[in-house]
Short mmCIF file of N, CA and C in Angstrom, two decimals:
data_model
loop_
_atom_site.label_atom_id
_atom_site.label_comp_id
_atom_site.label_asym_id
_atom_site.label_seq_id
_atom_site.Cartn_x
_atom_site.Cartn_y
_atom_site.Cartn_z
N UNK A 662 40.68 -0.86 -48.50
CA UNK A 662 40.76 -2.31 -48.62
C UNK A 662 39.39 -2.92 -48.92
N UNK A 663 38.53 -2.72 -48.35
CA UNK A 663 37.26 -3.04 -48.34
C UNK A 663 36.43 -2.82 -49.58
N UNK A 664 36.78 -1.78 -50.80
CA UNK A 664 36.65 -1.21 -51.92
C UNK A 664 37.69 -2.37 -52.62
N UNK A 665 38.66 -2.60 -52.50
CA UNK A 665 39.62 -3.81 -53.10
C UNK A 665 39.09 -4.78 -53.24
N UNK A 666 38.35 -5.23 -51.87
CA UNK A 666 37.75 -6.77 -52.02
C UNK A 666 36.81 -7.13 -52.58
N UNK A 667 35.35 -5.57 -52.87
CA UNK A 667 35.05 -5.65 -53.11
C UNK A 667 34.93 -5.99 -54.55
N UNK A 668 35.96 -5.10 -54.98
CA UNK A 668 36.42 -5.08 -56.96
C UNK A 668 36.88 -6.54 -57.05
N UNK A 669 37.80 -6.96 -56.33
CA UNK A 669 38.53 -8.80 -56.37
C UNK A 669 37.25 -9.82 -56.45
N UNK A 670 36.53 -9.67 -55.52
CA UNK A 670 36.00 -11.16 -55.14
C UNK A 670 34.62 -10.31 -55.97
N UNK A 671 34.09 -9.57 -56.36
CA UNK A 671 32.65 -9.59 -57.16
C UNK A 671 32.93 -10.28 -58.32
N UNK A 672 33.62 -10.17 -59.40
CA UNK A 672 33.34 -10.82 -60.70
C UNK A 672 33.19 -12.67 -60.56
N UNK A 673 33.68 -13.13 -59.36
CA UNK A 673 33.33 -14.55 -58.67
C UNK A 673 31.80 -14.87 -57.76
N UNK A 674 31.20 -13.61 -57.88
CA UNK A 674 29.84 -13.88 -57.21
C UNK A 674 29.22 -12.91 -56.38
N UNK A 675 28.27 -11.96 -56.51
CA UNK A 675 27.68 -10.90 -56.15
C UNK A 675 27.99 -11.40 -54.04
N UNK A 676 27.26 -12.73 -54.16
CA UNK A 676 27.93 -13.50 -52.74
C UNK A 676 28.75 -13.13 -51.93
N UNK A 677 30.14 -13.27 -53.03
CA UNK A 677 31.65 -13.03 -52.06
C UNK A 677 31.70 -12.08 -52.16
N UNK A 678 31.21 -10.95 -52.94
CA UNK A 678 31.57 -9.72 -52.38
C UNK A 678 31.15 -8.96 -51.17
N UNK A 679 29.90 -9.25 -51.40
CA UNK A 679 29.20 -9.08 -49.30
C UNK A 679 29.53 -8.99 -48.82
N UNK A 680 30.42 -9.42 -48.05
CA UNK A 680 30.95 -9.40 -46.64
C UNK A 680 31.57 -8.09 -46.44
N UNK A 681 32.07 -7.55 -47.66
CA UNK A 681 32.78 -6.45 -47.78
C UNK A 681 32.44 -4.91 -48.28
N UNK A 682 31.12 -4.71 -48.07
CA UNK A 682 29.83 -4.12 -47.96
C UNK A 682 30.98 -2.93 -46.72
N UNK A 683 30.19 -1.35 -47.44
CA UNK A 683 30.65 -0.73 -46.06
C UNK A 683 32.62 -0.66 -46.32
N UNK A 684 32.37 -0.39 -44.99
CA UNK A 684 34.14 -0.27 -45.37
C UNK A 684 34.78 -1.75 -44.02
N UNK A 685 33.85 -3.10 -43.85
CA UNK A 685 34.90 -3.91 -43.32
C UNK A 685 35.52 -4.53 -44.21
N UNK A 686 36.91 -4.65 -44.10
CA UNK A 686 37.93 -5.11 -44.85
C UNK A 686 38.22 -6.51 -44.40
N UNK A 687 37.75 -7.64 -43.65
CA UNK A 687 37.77 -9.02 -44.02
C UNK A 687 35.84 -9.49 -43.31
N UNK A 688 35.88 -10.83 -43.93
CA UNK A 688 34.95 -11.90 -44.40
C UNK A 688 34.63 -12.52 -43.04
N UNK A 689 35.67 -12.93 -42.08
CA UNK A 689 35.28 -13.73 -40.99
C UNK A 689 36.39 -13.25 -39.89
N UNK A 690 37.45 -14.38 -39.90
CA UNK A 690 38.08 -13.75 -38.58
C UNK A 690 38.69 -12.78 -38.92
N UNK A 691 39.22 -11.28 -37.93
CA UNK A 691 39.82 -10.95 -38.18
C UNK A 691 41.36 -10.76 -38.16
N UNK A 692 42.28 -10.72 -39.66
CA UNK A 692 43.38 -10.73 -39.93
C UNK A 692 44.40 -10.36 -38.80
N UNK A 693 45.23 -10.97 -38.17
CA UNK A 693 46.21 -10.22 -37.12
C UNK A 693 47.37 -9.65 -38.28
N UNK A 694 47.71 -9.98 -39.24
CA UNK A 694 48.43 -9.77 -39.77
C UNK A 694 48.32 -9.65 -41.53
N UNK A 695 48.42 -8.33 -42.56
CA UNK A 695 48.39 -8.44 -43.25
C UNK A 695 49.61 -7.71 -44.41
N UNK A 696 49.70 -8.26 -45.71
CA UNK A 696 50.73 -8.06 -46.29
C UNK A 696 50.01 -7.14 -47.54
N UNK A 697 50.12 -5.90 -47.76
CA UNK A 697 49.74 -5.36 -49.01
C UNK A 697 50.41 -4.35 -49.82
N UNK A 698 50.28 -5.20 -51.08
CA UNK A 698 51.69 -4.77 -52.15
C UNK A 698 50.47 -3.53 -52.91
N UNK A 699 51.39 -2.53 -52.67
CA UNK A 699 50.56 -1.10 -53.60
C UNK A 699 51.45 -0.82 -54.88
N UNK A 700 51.04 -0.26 -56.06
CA UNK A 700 51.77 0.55 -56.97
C UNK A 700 50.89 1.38 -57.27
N UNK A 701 51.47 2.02 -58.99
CA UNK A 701 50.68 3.89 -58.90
C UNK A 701 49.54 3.57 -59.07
N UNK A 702 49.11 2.71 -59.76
CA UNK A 702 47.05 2.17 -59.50
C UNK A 702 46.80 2.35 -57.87
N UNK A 703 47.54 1.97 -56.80
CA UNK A 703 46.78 1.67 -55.73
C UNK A 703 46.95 -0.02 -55.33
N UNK A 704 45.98 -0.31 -54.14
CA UNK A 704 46.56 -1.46 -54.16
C UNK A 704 46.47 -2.87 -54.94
N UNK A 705 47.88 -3.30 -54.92
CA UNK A 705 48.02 -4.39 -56.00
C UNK A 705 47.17 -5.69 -55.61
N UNK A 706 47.92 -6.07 -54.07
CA UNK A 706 47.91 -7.40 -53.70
C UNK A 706 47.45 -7.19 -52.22
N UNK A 707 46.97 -8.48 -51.84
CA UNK A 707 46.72 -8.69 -50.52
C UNK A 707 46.33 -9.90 -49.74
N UNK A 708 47.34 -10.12 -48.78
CA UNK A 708 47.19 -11.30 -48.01
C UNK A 708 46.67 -11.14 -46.31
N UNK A 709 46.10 -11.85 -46.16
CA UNK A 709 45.78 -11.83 -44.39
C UNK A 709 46.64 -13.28 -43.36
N UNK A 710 46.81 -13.07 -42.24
CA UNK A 710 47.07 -14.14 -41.89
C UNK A 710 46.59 -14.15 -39.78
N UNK A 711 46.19 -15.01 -39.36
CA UNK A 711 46.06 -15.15 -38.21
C UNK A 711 46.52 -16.28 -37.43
N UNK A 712 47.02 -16.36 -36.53
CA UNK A 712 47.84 -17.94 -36.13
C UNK A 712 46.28 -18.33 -35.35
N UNK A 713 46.20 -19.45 -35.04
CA UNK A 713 44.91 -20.19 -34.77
C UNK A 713 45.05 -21.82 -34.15
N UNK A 714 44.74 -22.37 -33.47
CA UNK A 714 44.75 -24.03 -33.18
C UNK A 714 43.63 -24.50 -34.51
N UNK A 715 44.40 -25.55 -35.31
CA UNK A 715 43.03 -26.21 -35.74
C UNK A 715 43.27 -27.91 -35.84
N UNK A 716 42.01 -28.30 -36.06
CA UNK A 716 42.03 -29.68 -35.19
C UNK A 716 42.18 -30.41 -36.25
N UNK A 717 43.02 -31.35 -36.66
CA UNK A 717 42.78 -32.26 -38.00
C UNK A 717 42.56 -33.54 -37.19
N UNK A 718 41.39 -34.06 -37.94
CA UNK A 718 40.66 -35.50 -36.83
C UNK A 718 40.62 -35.67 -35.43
N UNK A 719 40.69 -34.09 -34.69
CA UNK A 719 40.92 -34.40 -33.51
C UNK A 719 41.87 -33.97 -32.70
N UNK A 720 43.07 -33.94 -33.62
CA UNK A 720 44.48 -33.54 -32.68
C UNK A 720 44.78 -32.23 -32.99
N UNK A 721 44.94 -31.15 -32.23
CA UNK A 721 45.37 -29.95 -32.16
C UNK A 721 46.57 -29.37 -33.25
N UNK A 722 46.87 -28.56 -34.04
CA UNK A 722 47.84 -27.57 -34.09
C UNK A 722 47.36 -26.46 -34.68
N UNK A 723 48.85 -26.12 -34.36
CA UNK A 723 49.28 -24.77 -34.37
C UNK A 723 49.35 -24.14 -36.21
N UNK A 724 48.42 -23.21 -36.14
CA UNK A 724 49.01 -23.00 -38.01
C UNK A 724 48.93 -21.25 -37.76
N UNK A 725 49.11 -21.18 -39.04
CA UNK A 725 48.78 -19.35 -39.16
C UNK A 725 48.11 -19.71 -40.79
N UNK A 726 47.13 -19.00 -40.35
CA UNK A 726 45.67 -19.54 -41.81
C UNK A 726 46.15 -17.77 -42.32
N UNK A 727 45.97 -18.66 -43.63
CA UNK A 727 46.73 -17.32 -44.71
C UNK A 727 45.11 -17.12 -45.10
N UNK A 728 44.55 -16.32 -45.52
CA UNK A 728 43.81 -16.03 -46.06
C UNK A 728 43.42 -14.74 -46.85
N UNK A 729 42.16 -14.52 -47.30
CA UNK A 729 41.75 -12.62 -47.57
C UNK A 729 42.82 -12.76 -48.67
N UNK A 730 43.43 -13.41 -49.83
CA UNK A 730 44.22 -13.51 -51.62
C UNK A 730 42.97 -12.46 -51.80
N UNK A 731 43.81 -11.73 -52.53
CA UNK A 731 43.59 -10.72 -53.38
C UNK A 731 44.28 -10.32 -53.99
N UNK A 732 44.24 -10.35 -55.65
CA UNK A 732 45.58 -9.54 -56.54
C UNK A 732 44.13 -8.92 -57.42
N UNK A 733 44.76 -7.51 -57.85
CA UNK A 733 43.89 -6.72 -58.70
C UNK A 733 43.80 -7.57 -60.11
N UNK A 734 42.44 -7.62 -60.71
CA UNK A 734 41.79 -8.35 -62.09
C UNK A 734 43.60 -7.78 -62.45
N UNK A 735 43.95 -6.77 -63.29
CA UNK A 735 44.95 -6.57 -64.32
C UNK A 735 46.48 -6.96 -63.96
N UNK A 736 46.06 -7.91 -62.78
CA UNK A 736 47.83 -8.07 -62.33
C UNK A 736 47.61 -9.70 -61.98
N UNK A 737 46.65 -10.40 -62.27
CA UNK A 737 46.18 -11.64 -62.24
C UNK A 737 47.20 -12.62 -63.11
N UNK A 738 47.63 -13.52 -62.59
CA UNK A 738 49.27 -14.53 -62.74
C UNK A 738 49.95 -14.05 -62.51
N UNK A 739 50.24 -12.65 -61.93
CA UNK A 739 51.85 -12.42 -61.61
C UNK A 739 51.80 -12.59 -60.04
N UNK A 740 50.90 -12.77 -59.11
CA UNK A 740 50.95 -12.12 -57.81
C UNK A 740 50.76 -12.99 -56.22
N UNK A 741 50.28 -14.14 -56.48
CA UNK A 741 49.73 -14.92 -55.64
C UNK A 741 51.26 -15.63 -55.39
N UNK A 742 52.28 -16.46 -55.78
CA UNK A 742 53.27 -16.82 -55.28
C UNK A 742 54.15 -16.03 -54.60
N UNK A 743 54.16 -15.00 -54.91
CA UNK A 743 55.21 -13.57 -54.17
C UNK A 743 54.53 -13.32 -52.86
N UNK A 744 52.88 -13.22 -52.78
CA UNK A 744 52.35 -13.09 -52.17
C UNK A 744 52.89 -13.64 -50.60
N UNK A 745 52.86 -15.41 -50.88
CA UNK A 745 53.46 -16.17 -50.49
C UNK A 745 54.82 -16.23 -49.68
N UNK A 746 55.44 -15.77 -50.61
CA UNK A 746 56.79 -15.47 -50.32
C UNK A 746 57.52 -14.33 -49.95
N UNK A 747 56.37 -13.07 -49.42
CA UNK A 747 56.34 -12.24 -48.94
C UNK A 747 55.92 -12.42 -47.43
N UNK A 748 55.28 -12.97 -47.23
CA UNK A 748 54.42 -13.50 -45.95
C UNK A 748 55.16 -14.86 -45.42
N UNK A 749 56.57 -14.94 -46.04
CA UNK A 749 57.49 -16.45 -45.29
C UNK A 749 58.28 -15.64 -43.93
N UNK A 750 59.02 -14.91 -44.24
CA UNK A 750 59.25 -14.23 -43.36
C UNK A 750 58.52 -13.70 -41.89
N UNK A 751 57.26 -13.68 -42.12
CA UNK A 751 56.46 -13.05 -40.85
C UNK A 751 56.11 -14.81 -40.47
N UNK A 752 55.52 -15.19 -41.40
CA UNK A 752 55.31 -16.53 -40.73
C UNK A 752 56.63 -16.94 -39.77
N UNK A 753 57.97 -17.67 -40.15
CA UNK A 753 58.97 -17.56 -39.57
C UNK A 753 59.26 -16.72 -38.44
N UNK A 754 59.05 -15.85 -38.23
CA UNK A 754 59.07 -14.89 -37.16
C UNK A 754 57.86 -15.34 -35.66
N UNK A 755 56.95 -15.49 -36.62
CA UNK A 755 55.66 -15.82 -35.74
C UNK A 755 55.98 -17.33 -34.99
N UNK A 756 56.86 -18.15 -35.14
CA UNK A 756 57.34 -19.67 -34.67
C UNK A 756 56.28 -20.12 -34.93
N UNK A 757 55.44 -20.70 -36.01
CA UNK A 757 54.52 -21.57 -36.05
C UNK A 757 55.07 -22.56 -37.31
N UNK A 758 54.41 -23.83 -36.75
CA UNK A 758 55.07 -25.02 -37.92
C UNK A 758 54.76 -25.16 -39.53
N UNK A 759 53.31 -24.51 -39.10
CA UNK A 759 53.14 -24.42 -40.64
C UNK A 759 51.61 -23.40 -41.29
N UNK A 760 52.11 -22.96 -42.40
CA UNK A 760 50.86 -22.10 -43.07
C UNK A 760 50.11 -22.60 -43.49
N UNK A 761 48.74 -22.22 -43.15
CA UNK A 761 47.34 -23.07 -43.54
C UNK A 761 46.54 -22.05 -44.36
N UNK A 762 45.84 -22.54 -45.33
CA UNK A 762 44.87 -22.04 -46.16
C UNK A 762 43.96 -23.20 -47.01
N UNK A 763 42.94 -22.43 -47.65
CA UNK A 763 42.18 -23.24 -48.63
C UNK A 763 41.52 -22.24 -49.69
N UNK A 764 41.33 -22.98 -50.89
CA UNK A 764 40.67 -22.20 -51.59
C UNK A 764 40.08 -23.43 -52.35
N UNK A 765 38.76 -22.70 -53.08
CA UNK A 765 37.67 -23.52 -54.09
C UNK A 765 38.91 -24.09 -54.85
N UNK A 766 37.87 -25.89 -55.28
CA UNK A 766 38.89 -26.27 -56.17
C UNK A 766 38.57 -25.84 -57.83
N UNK A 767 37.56 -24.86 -57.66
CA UNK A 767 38.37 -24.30 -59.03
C UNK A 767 39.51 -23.43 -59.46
N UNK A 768 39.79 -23.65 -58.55
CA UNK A 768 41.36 -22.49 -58.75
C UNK A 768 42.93 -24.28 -58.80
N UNK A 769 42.08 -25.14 -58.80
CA UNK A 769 43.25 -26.12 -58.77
C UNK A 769 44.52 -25.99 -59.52
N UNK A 770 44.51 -25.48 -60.69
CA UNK A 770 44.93 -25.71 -61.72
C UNK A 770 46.68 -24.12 -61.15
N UNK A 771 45.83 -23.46 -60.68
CA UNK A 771 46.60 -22.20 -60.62
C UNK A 771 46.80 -22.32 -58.80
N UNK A 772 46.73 -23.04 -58.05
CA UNK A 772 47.61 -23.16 -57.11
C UNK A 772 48.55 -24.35 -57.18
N UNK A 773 47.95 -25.57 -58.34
CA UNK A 773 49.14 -26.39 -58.48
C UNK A 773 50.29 -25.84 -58.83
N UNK A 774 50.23 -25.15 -59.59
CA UNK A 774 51.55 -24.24 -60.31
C UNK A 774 52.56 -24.00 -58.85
N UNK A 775 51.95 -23.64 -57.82
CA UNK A 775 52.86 -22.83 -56.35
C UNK A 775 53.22 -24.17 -55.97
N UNK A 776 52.73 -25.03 -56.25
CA UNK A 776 53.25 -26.30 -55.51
C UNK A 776 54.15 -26.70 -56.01
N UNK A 777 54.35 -26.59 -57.44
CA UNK A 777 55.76 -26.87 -58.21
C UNK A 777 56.71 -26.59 -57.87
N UNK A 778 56.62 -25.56 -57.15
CA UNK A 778 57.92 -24.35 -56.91
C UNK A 778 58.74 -25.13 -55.25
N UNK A 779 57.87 -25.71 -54.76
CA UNK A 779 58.45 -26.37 -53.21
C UNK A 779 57.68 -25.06 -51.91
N UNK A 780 57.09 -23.95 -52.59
CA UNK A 780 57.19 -23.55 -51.61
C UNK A 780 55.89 -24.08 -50.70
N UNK A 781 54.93 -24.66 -51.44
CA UNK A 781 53.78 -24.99 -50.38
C UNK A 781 53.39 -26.39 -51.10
N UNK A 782 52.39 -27.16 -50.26
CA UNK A 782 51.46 -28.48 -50.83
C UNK A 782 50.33 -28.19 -50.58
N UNK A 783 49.65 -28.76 -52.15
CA UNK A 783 48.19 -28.43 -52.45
C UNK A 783 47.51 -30.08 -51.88
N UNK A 784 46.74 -30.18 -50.82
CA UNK A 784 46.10 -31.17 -50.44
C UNK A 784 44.38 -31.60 -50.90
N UNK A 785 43.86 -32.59 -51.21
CA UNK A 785 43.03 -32.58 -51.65
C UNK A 785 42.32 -33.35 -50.71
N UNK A 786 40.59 -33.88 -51.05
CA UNK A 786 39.87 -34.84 -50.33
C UNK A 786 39.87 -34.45 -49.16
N UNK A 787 40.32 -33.66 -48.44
CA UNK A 787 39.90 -33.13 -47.32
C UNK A 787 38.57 -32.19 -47.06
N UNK A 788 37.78 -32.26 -45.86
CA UNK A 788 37.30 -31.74 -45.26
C UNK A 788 36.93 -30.63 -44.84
N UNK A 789 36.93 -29.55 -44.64
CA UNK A 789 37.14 -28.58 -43.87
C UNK A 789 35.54 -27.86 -43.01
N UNK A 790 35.81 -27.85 -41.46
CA UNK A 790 34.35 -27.27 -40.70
C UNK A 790 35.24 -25.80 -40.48
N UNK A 791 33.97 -24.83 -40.77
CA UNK A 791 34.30 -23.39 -40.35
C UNK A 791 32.79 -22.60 -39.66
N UNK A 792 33.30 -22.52 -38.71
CA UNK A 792 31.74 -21.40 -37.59
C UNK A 792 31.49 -20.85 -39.11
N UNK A 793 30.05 -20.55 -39.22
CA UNK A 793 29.79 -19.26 -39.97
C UNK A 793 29.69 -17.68 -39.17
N UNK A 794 29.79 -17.08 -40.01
CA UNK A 794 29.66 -15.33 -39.51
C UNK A 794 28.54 -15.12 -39.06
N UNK A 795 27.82 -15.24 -39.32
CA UNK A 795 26.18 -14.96 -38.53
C UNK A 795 25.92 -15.98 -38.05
N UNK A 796 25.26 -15.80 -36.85
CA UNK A 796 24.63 -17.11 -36.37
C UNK A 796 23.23 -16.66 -36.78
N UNK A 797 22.30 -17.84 -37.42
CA UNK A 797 20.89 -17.68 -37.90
C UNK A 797 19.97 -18.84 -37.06
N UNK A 798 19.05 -18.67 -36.94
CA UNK A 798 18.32 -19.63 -36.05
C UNK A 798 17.91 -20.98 -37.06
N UNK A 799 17.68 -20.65 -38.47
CA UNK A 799 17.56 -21.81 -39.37
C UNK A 799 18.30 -22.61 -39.57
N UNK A 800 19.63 -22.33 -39.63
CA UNK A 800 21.11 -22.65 -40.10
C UNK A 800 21.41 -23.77 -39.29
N UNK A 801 22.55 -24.62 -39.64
CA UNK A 801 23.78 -24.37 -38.39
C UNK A 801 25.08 -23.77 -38.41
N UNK A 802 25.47 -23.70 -36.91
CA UNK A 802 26.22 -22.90 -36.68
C UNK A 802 27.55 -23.19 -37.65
N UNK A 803 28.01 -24.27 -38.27
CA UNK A 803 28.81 -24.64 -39.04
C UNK A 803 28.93 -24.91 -40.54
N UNK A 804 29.77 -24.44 -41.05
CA UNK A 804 29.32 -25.29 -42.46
C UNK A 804 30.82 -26.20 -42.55
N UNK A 805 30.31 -26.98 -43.81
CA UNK A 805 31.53 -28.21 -43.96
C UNK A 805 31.79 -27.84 -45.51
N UNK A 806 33.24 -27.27 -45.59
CA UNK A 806 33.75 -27.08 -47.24
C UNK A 806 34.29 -28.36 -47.95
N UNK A 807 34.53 -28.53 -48.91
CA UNK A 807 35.47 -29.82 -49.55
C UNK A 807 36.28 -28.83 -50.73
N UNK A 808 37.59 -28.28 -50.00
CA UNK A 808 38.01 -27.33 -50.10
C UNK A 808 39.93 -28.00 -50.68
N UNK A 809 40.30 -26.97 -51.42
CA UNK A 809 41.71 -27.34 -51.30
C UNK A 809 42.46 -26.91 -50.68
N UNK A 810 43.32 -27.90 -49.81
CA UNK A 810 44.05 -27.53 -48.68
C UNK A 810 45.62 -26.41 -48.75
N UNK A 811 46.05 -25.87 -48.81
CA UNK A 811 47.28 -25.31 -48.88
C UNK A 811 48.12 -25.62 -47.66
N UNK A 812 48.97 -26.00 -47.37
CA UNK A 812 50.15 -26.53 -46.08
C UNK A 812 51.56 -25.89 -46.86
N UNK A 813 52.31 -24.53 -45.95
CA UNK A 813 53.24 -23.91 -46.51
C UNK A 813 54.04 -24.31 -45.06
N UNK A 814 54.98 -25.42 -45.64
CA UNK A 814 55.75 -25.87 -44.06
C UNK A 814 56.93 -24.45 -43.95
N UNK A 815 56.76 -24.13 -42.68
CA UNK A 815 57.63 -23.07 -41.91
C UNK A 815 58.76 -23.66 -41.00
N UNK A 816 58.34 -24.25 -39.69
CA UNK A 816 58.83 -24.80 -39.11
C UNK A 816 59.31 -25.81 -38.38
N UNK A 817 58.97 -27.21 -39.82
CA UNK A 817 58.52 -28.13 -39.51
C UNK A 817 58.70 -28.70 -41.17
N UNK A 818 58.88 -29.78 -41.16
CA UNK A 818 58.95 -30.43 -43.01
C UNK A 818 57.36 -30.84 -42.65
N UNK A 819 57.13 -30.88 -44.09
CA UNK A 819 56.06 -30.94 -44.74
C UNK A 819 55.41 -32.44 -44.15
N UNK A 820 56.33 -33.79 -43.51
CA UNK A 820 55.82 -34.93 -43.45
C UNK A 820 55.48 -34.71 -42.37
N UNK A 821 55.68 -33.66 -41.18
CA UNK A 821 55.14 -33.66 -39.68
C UNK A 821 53.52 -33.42 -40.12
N UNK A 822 53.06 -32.80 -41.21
CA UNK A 822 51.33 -32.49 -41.26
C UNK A 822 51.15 -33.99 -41.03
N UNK A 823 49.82 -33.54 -39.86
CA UNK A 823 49.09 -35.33 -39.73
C UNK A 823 48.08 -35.37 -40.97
N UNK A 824 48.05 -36.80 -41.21
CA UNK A 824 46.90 -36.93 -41.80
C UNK A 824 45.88 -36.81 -41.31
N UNK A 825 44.80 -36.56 -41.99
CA UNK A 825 43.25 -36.44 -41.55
C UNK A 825 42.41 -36.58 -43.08
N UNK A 826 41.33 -36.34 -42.60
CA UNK A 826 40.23 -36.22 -43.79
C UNK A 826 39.17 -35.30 -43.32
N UNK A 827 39.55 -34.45 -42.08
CA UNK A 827 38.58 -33.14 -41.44
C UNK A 827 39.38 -32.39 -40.37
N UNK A 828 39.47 -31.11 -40.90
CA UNK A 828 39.95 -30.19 -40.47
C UNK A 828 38.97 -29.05 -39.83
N UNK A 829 39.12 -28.98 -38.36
CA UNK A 829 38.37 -28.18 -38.04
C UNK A 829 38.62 -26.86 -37.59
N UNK A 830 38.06 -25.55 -38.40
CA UNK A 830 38.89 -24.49 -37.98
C UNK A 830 38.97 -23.81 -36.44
N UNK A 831 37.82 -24.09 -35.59
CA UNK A 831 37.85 -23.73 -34.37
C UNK A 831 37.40 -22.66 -34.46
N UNK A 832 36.79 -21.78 -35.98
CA UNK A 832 36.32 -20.42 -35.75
C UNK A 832 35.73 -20.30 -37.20
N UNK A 833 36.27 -18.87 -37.53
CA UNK A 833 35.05 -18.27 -38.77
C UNK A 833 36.35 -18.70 -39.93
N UNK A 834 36.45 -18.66 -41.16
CA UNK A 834 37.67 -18.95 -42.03
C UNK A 834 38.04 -17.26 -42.37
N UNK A 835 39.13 -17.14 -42.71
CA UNK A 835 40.04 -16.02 -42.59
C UNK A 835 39.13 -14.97 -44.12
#
C-alpha cells in the first residue's frame, strides 16, 4: 500500500508523497477501515475511513472521514464514485449520519461529477482545522485548509448537516 501511495500521490507533489516513505501506508490518522479494489496489475483503488467527532462552529458530530482516494494513474475516471459506493455499505453498518471528506479544490470539477449522481454534496467556502502530524516547535500545532467539503448522507438527509463556515477535525486528516 505504501508503494501505491507512493506511485498515486507523487506526480501531485514530491510533498504528498512523503508521508508514505518506508512502508507506512496512511498520512495522518490511522484508517480503522479500508476498502481496496485489486486486479491482475495489483492494486487498483483505495479508500480509508475512520468514524471521528468533528466540530462544525462548535457543535459536535458524528461522521466517518473517508479519506487516503487512491485509484492507479491508468484507471483514473473510472474509480473514485464506485469507490464511494463500495464504502456505503460499511458506512451504513457503522450507524453514523454521515460521510465526511475533503479534497483540494482543484479536483472541483471531477468531484462535481459524484454530486450529480445524489450520492454525495460537494460543499464549498468552508473552513477546515486539522492537528498536523509532527508537532514542530516553529509551527503551530494546527493548520487551517479552504478545502472542498464532501458530505455523503448515510443516516440522516443531507439537510440535518449544520451549517458552519469551520470545521474542526479534532485530530490529524485521514
Amino acid at each position: 500500500l505504501a508503494k501505491f501511495f507512493r506511485t498515486t500521490y507523487g506526480p501531485t507533489g514530491v510533498f504528498n508523497a512523503k508521508p508514505f516513505e518506508g512502508s507506512q501506508s496512511w498520512a495522518g490518522a490511522r484508517p480503522e477501515f479500508r476498502a481496496i479494489a485489486y486486479d491482475s496489475s495489483g492494486i487498483a483503488a483505495h479508500m480509508g475511513l475512520l468514524r471521528r467527532f468533528i466540530k462544525i462552529d462548535g457543535a459536535d458530530l458524528l461522521v466517518a472521514e473517508l479519506g487516503l482516494y487512491g485509484i492507479r494513474r491508468d484507471l483514473e475516471g473510472l474509480g473514485i464514485s464506485s469507490s464511494f459506493r463500495a464504502v456505503l455499505p460499511v458506512l451504513q453498518e457503522l450507524g453514523v449520519p454521515f460521510g465526511f471528506g475533503t479534497v483540494r479544490p482543484a479536483l472541483q470539477k471531477h468531484v462535481a461529477r459524484l454530486g450529480r449522481g445524489g450520492l454525495l454534496v460537494v460543499k464549498s467556502g468552508i473552513r477546515v482545522r486539522s492537528t498536523l502530524r509532527t508537532a514542530l516547535l516553529d509551527k503551530p500545532p494546527t493548520r487551517i485548509d479552504d478545502a472542498l467539503v464532501i458530505v455523503v448522507p448515510v443516516g440522516r438527509p443531507i439537510s440535518d448537516w449544520p451549517a458552519g463556515a469551520m470545521i474542526d477535525r479534532n485530530g490529524a486528516e485521514l
